Tab-separated table of C-alpha atoms in Angstrom:
chain	number	residue	atom	x	y	z
A	7	UNK	CA	-252.109	-1.539	-68.470
A	8	UNK	CA	-249.123	0.591	-67.099
A	9	UNK	CA	-246.100	0.622	-69.182
A	10	UNK	CA	-242.910	-0.068	-67.415
A	11	UNK	CA	-240.904	2.826	-66.561
A	12	UNK	CA	-237.798	3.359	-69.131
A	13	UNK	CA	-234.735	2.112	-67.726
A	14	UNK	CA	-232.458	4.856	-66.553
A	15	UNK	CA	-229.480	5.644	-68.749
A	16	UNK	CA	-226.313	4.018	-67.832
A	17	UNK	CA	-223.867	6.551	-66.344
A	18	UNK	CA	-221.432	8.078	-68.848
A	19	UNK	CA	-218.019	9.021	-67.789
A	20	UNK	CA	-216.580	12.395	-69.064
A	21	UNK	CA	-213.545	11.100	-71.125
A	22	UNK	CA	-213.510	13.401	-74.091
A	23	UNK	CA	-211.447	16.474	-73.916
A	24	UNK	CA	-213.261	19.545	-75.224
A	25	UNK	CA	-211.183	22.416	-74.118
A	26	UNK	CA	-207.962	23.317	-72.495
A	27	UNK	CA	-207.835	26.671	-70.769
A	28	UNK	CA	-204.401	28.168	-70.546
A	29	UNK	CA	-205.187	30.185	-67.401
A	30	UNK	CA	-202.063	32.484	-67.363
A	31	UNK	CA	-201.857	32.617	-63.558
A	32	UNK	CA	-199.042	30.569	-62.529
A	33	UNK	CA	-199.865	27.039	-61.166
A	34	UNK	CA	-203.632	26.494	-60.803
A	35	UNK	CA	-204.134	25.455	-57.275
A	36	UNK	CA	-207.824	24.737	-57.408
A	37	UNK	CA	-210.572	24.495	-60.017
A	38	UNK	CA	-214.310	24.975	-58.750
A	39	UNK	CA	-217.649	24.904	-60.488
A	40	UNK	CA	-220.152	27.572	-59.471
A	41	UNK	CA	-223.456	26.277	-58.032
A	42	UNK	CA	-225.206	25.486	-61.348
A	43	UNK	CA	-222.226	24.429	-63.260
A	44	UNK	CA	-222.174	27.188	-66.015
A	45	UNK	CA	-218.924	28.856	-64.769
A	46	UNK	CA	-215.861	27.887	-62.971
A	47	UNK	CA	-213.164	29.513	-60.770
A	48	UNK	CA	-209.485	28.859	-61.048
A	49	UNK	CA	-207.218	29.821	-58.137
A	50	UNK	CA	-203.632	30.787	-59.121
A	51	UNK	CA	-200.198	30.782	-57.659
A	52	UNK	CA	-200.005	34.297	-59.010
A	53	UNK	CA	-202.467	35.615	-56.383
A	54	UNK	CA	-205.354	35.862	-58.735
A	55	UNK	CA	-208.711	34.256	-58.888
A	56	UNK	CA	-210.288	34.014	-62.345
A	57	UNK	CA	-213.900	33.445	-63.458
A	58	UNK	CA	-214.466	31.406	-66.711
A	59	UNK	CA	-217.036	29.993	-69.011
A	60	UNK	CA	-215.291	26.565	-69.329
A	61	UNK	CA	-217.213	25.163	-72.331
A	62	UNK	CA	-216.665	28.141	-74.410
A	63	UNK	CA	-213.186	28.747	-72.902
A	64	UNK	CA	-213.932	32.469	-72.228
A	65	UNK	CA	-212.294	34.322	-69.385
A	66	UNK	CA	-214.995	36.563	-67.580
A	67	UNK	CA	-213.233	38.447	-64.954
A	68	UNK	CA	-209.907	38.416	-62.831
A	69	UNK	CA	-210.043	39.074	-59.024
A	70	UNK	CA	-206.907	40.509	-57.581
A	71	UNK	CA	-206.605	41.165	-53.776
A	72	UNK	CA	-204.737	38.382	-52.227
A	73	UNK	CA	-201.210	38.821	-51.083
A	74	UNK	CA	-199.995	35.308	-51.898
A	75	UNK	CA	-201.202	32.277	-53.895
A	76	UNK	CA	-204.966	31.545	-53.877
A	77	UNK	CA	-205.518	28.026	-52.584
A	78	UNK	CA	-209.420	27.657	-52.786
A	79	UNK	CA	-212.600	29.459	-53.635
A	80	UNK	CA	-216.360	28.997	-53.858
A	81	UNK	CA	-219.389	30.791	-55.288
A	82	UNK	CA	-222.436	31.611	-53.418
A	83	UNK	CA	-225.976	29.977	-54.191
A	84	UNK	CA	-227.130	33.160	-56.047
A	85	UNK	CA	-223.759	33.792	-58.006
A	86	UNK	CA	-223.494	37.167	-56.526
A	87	UNK	CA	-220.549	36.499	-54.284
A	88	UNK	CA	-217.301	34.627	-54.230
A	89	UNK	CA	-214.994	33.587	-51.262
A	90	UNK	CA	-211.378	32.529	-51.365
A	91	UNK	CA	-208.570	31.698	-49.121
A	92	UNK	CA	-204.847	31.576	-49.642
A	93	UNK	CA	-201.169	31.668	-48.595
A	94	UNK	CA	-201.587	35.116	-47.146
A	95	UNK	CA	-203.768	33.643	-44.181
A	96	UNK	CA	-206.814	35.751	-45.483
A	97	UNK	CA	-210.327	34.995	-46.390
A	98	UNK	CA	-211.652	37.268	-49.035
A	99	UNK	CA	-215.257	38.026	-49.843
A	100	UNK	CA	-215.613	39.311	-53.385
A	101	UNK	CA	-218.514	40.895	-55.408
A	102	UNK	CA	-218.729	38.817	-58.522
A	103	UNK	CA	-220.120	41.593	-60.874
A	104	UNK	CA	-217.738	44.481	-59.888
A	105	UNK	CA	-214.673	42.252	-59.225
A	106	UNK	CA	-214.165	44.253	-55.752
A	107	UNK	CA	-213.267	42.968	-52.586
A	108	UNK	CA	-215.969	43.260	-50.162
A	109	UNK	CA	-214.405	42.059	-47.046
A	110	UNK	CA	-211.100	40.670	-46.162
A	111	UNK	CA	-211.169	38.454	-42.937
A	112	UNK	CA	-207.992	37.947	-40.921
A	113	UNK	CA	-207.453	35.851	-37.953
A	114	UNK	CA	-205.754	32.470	-39.188
A	115	UNK	CA	-202.313	31.863	-38.024
A	116	UNK	CA	-201.438	29.977	-41.172
A	117	UNK	CA	-202.415	29.532	-44.820
A	118	UNK	CA	-206.137	28.976	-45.594
A	119	UNK	CA	-206.606	25.636	-47.438
A	120	UNK	CA	-210.216	25.693	-47.942
A	121	UNK	CA	-213.294	27.780	-47.966
A	122	UNK	CA	-217.046	27.224	-48.255
A	123	UNK	CA	-220.056	29.331	-47.991
A	124	UNK	CA	-223.049	28.063	-45.853
A	125	UNK	CA	-226.294	27.548	-47.815
A	126	UNK	CA	-227.536	31.116	-47.555
A	127	UNK	CA	-224.172	32.485	-48.244
A	128	UNK	CA	-224.261	34.584	-45.001
A	129	UNK	CA	-221.434	32.879	-43.360
A	130	UNK	CA	-217.943	31.740	-44.807
A	131	UNK	CA	-216.274	28.760	-43.292
A	132	UNK	CA	-212.559	28.503	-43.765
A	133	UNK	CA	-210.089	25.849	-42.899
A	134	UNK	CA	-206.295	26.369	-42.249
A	135	UNK	CA	-203.123	24.788	-41.420
A	136	UNK	CA	-203.475	26.367	-38.040
A	137	UNK	CA	-205.840	23.552	-37.173
A	138	UNK	CA	-208.787	25.710	-36.981
A	139	UNK	CA	-212.085	26.268	-38.700
A	140	UNK	CA	-213.372	29.874	-38.596
A	141	UNK	CA	-216.941	30.906	-39.227
A	142	UNK	CA	-217.070	34.729	-40.734
A	143	UNK	CA	-220.388	36.559	-40.774
A	144	UNK	CA	-220.481	38.167	-44.304
A	145	UNK	CA	-222.942	40.688	-43.203
A	146	UNK	CA	-221.130	41.931	-39.920
A	147	UNK	CA	-218.441	44.728	-39.732
A	148	UNK	CA	-216.908	42.621	-36.738
A	149	UNK	CA	-213.303	41.658	-37.649
A	150	UNK	CA	-213.274	38.444	-35.394
A	151	UNK	CA	-214.872	35.196	-36.451
A	152	UNK	CA	-218.435	34.447	-35.097
A	153	UNK	CA	-217.213	30.935	-34.207
A	154	UNK	CA	-213.972	28.883	-34.084
A	155	UNK	CA	-213.920	25.109	-34.343
A	156	UNK	CA	-210.551	23.982	-32.951
A	157	UNK	CA	-211.037	20.342	-32.069
A	158	UNK	CA	-208.478	19.208	-34.804
A	159	UNK	CA	-205.022	18.439	-33.819
A	160	UNK	CA	-203.315	19.302	-37.027
A	161	UNK	CA	-204.019	21.380	-40.169
A	162	UNK	CA	-207.459	21.278	-41.864
A	163	UNK	CA	-207.252	20.147	-45.332
A	164	UNK	CA	-210.952	20.066	-46.336
A	165	UNK	CA	-214.278	21.628	-45.392
A	166	UNK	CA	-217.706	20.962	-46.693
A	167	UNK	CA	-221.093	22.379	-45.648
A	168	UNK	CA	-224.695	20.904	-45.873
A	169	UNK	CA	-227.776	22.570	-44.701
A	170	UNK	CA	-227.088	21.731	-41.092
A	171	UNK	CA	-223.601	20.065	-41.012
A	172	UNK	CA	-219.973	20.947	-41.361
A	173	UNK	CA	-217.585	18.065	-42.603
A	174	UNK	CA	-213.818	18.649	-42.011
A	175	UNK	CA	-210.837	16.537	-42.861
A	176	UNK	CA	-207.451	17.022	-41.061
A	177	UNK	CA	-203.956	16.003	-41.302
A	178	UNK	CA	-204.419	14.369	-37.878
A	179	UNK	CA	-206.230	11.588	-39.610
A	180	UNK	CA	-209.747	12.346	-38.463
A	181	UNK	CA	-212.930	13.231	-40.144
A	182	UNK	CA	-215.076	15.320	-38.049
A	183	UNK	CA	-218.672	16.144	-38.630
A	184	UNK	CA	-220.385	18.911	-36.742
A	185	UNK	CA	-224.063	18.495	-36.646
A	186	UNK	CA	-225.417	22.030	-36.003
A	187	UNK	CA	-228.927	21.035	-35.227
A	188	UNK	CA	-227.952	18.625	-32.613
A	189	UNK	CA	-225.123	20.520	-31.309
A	190	UNK	CA	-222.936	17.234	-31.667
A	191	UNK	CA	-219.526	16.359	-33.041
A	192	UNK	CA	-218.966	13.049	-34.556
A	193	UNK	CA	-215.396	11.774	-35.317
A	194	UNK	CA	-214.027	9.004	-37.403
A	195	UNK	CA	-210.543	7.949	-37.289
A	196	UNK	CA	-208.974	7.085	-40.804
A	197	UNK	CA	-205.333	6.974	-39.416
A	198	UNK	CA	-203.610	8.679	-42.447
A	199	UNK	CA	-203.354	12.430	-43.055
A	200	UNK	CA	-206.719	13.463	-44.867
A	201	UNK	CA	-206.461	15.366	-48.120
A	202	UNK	CA	-210.071	15.790	-49.004
A	203	UNK	CA	-213.553	14.972	-47.806
A	204	UNK	CA	-216.981	15.331	-49.216
A	205	UNK	CA	-220.671	14.418	-48.911
A	206	UNK	CA	-222.302	12.016	-51.330
A	207	UNK	CA	-224.995	13.781	-53.380
A	208	UNK	CA	-227.782	11.963	-51.519
A	209	UNK	CA	-226.343	13.113	-48.214
A	210	UNK	CA	-225.960	9.432	-46.761
A	211	UNK	CA	-222.225	9.015	-47.175
A	212	UNK	CA	-218.986	10.723	-46.853
A	213	UNK	CA	-215.970	10.111	-49.039
A	214	UNK	CA	-212.492	10.616	-47.601
A	215	UNK	CA	-209.249	10.671	-49.305
A	216	UNK	CA	-205.795	10.207	-47.563
A	217	UNK	CA	-202.087	10.053	-47.993
A	218	UNK	CA	-202.096	6.243	-48.068
A	219	UNK	CA	-203.403	6.559	-51.536
A	220	UNK	CA	-206.752	5.077	-50.584
A	221	UNK	CA	-210.314	6.696	-50.679
A	222	UNK	CA	-212.891	5.351	-48.146
A	223	UNK	CA	-216.586	5.746	-48.381
A	224	UNK	CA	-218.191	5.880	-44.820
A	225	UNK	CA	-221.659	5.686	-43.626
A	226	UNK	CA	-222.326	9.246	-42.394
A	227	UNK	CA	-224.401	8.268	-39.447
A	228	UNK	CA	-222.564	5.052	-38.333
A	229	UNK	CA	-218.908	5.693	-39.672
A	230	UNK	CA	-219.298	2.252	-41.028
A	231	UNK	CA	-216.696	1.607	-43.807
A	232	UNK	CA	-218.742	1.013	-47.026
A	233	UNK	CA	-215.961	0.759	-49.520
A	234	UNK	CA	-212.231	1.339	-50.203
A	235	UNK	CA	-210.904	2.558	-53.681
A	236	UNK	CA	-207.276	2.220	-54.566
A	237	UNK	CA	-205.024	2.302	-57.686
A	238	UNK	CA	-204.269	6.055	-57.778
A	239	UNK	CA	-201.115	7.744	-56.300
A	240	UNK	CA	-201.591	10.037	-53.384
A	241	UNK	CA	-198.612	10.100	-51.138
A	242	UNK	CA	-197.661	13.856	-50.715
A	243	UNK	CA	-200.058	16.341	-52.282
A	244	UNK	CA	-203.456	17.617	-51.252
A	245	UNK	CA	-205.652	16.249	-53.929
A	246	UNK	CA	-209.371	16.451	-54.585
A	247	UNK	CA	-211.784	13.608	-54.653
A	248	UNK	CA	-215.650	13.709	-55.430
A	249	UNK	CA	-218.576	11.749	-56.446
A	250	UNK	CA	-220.005	11.831	-60.002
A	251	UNK	CA	-223.283	13.733	-60.570
A	252	UNK	CA	-225.527	10.687	-59.735
A	253	UNK	CA	-223.343	9.110	-57.067
A	254	UNK	CA	-222.572	6.271	-59.407
A	255	UNK	CA	-218.733	6.633	-59.481
A	256	UNK	CA	-215.989	7.746	-57.022
A	257	UNK	CA	-213.555	10.201	-58.679
A	258	UNK	CA	-210.016	11.230	-57.573
A	259	UNK	CA	-206.944	13.093	-58.641
A	260	UNK	CA	-203.707	11.377	-58.852
A	261	UNK	CA	-200.014	12.151	-58.680
A	262	UNK	CA	-199.355	10.156	-61.861
A	263	UNK	CA	-201.155	12.513	-64.269
A	264	UNK	CA	-204.481	10.663	-64.310
A	265	UNK	CA	-207.991	10.854	-62.982
A	266	UNK	CA	-209.395	7.671	-61.511
A	267	UNK	CA	-213.127	6.683	-61.691
A	268	UNK	CA	-214.384	3.725	-59.571
A	269	UNK	CA	-217.736	1.992	-59.556
A	270	UNK	CA	-219.146	3.185	-56.085
A	271	UNK	CA	-220.796	-0.035	-55.322
A	272	UNK	CA	-218.448	-2.705	-56.870
A	273	UNK	CA	-215.384	-0.879	-55.822
A	274	UNK	CA	-213.753	-1.742	-59.250
A	275	UNK	CA	-211.781	0.820	-61.329
A	276	UNK	CA	-213.995	1.837	-64.255
A	277	UNK	CA	-211.516	4.345	-65.944
A	278	UNK	CA	-208.001	5.773	-65.514
A	279	UNK	CA	-208.229	9.057	-67.571
A	280	UNK	CA	-204.734	10.320	-68.799
A	281	UNK	CA	-204.686	13.995	-68.325
A	282	UNK	CA	-201.108	14.930	-68.756
A	283	UNK	CA	-197.472	14.222	-67.515
A	284	UNK	CA	-197.762	16.126	-64.099
A	285	UNK	CA	-199.732	15.872	-60.763
A	286	UNK	CA	-203.503	16.375	-61.414
A	287	UNK	CA	-203.819	19.266	-58.658
A	288	UNK	CA	-207.383	19.624	-58.539
A	289	UNK	CA	-210.737	18.519	-60.087
A	290	UNK	CA	-214.416	19.563	-60.178
A	291	UNK	CA	-217.514	17.594	-61.243
A	292	UNK	CA	-220.513	19.354	-62.755
A	293	UNK	CA	-223.620	19.268	-60.286
A	294	UNK	CA	-225.995	17.718	-62.908
A	295	UNK	CA	-223.970	16.671	-65.887
A	296	UNK	CA	-221.120	14.317	-66.828
A	297	UNK	CA	-218.769	17.003	-67.162
A	298	UNK	CA	-215.235	17.197	-65.398
A	299	UNK	CA	-212.650	19.906	-64.937
A	300	UNK	CA	-209.000	18.888	-64.228
A	301	UNK	CA	-206.090	21.209	-63.299
A	302	UNK	CA	-202.545	20.415	-64.045
A	303	UNK	CA	-199.738	22.987	-64.067
A	304	UNK	CA	-200.961	26.303	-65.558
A	305	UNK	CA	-203.992	24.862	-67.352
A	306	UNK	CA	-207.547	23.480	-66.936
A	307	UNK	CA	-208.994	20.808	-69.054
A	308	UNK	CA	-212.734	20.467	-69.648
A	309	UNK	CA	-214.117	16.793	-70.214
A	310	UNK	CA	-217.383	15.558	-71.390
A	311	UNK	CA	-218.898	12.243	-72.228
A	312	UNK	CA	-218.070	10.709	-75.512
A	313	UNK	CA	-221.610	11.323	-77.154
A	314	UNK	CA	-221.479	14.985	-76.168
A	315	UNK	CA	-221.533	17.461	-79.207
A	316	UNK	CA	-220.405	21.035	-78.433
A	317	UNK	CA	-222.441	22.636	-81.242
A	318	UNK	CA	-226.184	22.176	-81.605
A	319	UNK	CA	-227.426	18.496	-80.728
A	320	UNK	CA	-227.001	18.441	-77.094
A	321	UNK	CA	-224.703	21.315	-76.736
């Protein structure tokens, strides 16, 4: 007789504040986990990028080389490289270990809102308020991008990359998905300026946040609206949204100092997590665990589930 499979654990939401990092780099414009979730990057209005161990609260390295505030950053799959973009219109490739600038790519006509590596970390994709996405070859000495995607009619706020797709959100109210295998472009009209877009972890759906204070879950292939999530405030800032580590909850920053969690299937609000008195500028969700990073003002807060014990036990 076969025993029944154990019931999967109910998802736990990170609502216990473990640490606050005072980043010392002006306003934190973005916080990002690295690929395995052991480290995080913070992007500062003081032109620096910093690498941390967020659970310990330790600063590992500071990266200086941008000429203006840093707006986004990403780590490579092997943790050897970082890329960043900022208000100086530059895209920078960094060596993690030495802290040195490897390449500085120039070509955007306005500030760079968003950067991503491709899966092999051979190409950096950058999205700018100049309405273009540019693809930079990390291994080439050529100064110009290998490709420019310029279908958007207004600034690019968000770019995400899968193994064969580029997902882009624009202030023109459209989500565009470039299927690189098929050589096709798919576009979905949301109508309100898009602030953030991302793939679900299973790759079946896209999540889109926009300046009408609404998140929408779309079927990636058909564009069908699968769910809408409201209650947070997002009228003027570019705020992050994401899905929890097991695709069970939709998560968003809010301009009223909270992070909102909704049940993905039901659409009901599961938790409004109070972070502080300001705008929650940015968030990052751990790839495999219920761990959340939030950025407000000059600090980053690290959150875990209630049952988490920092020392021993599950730590």
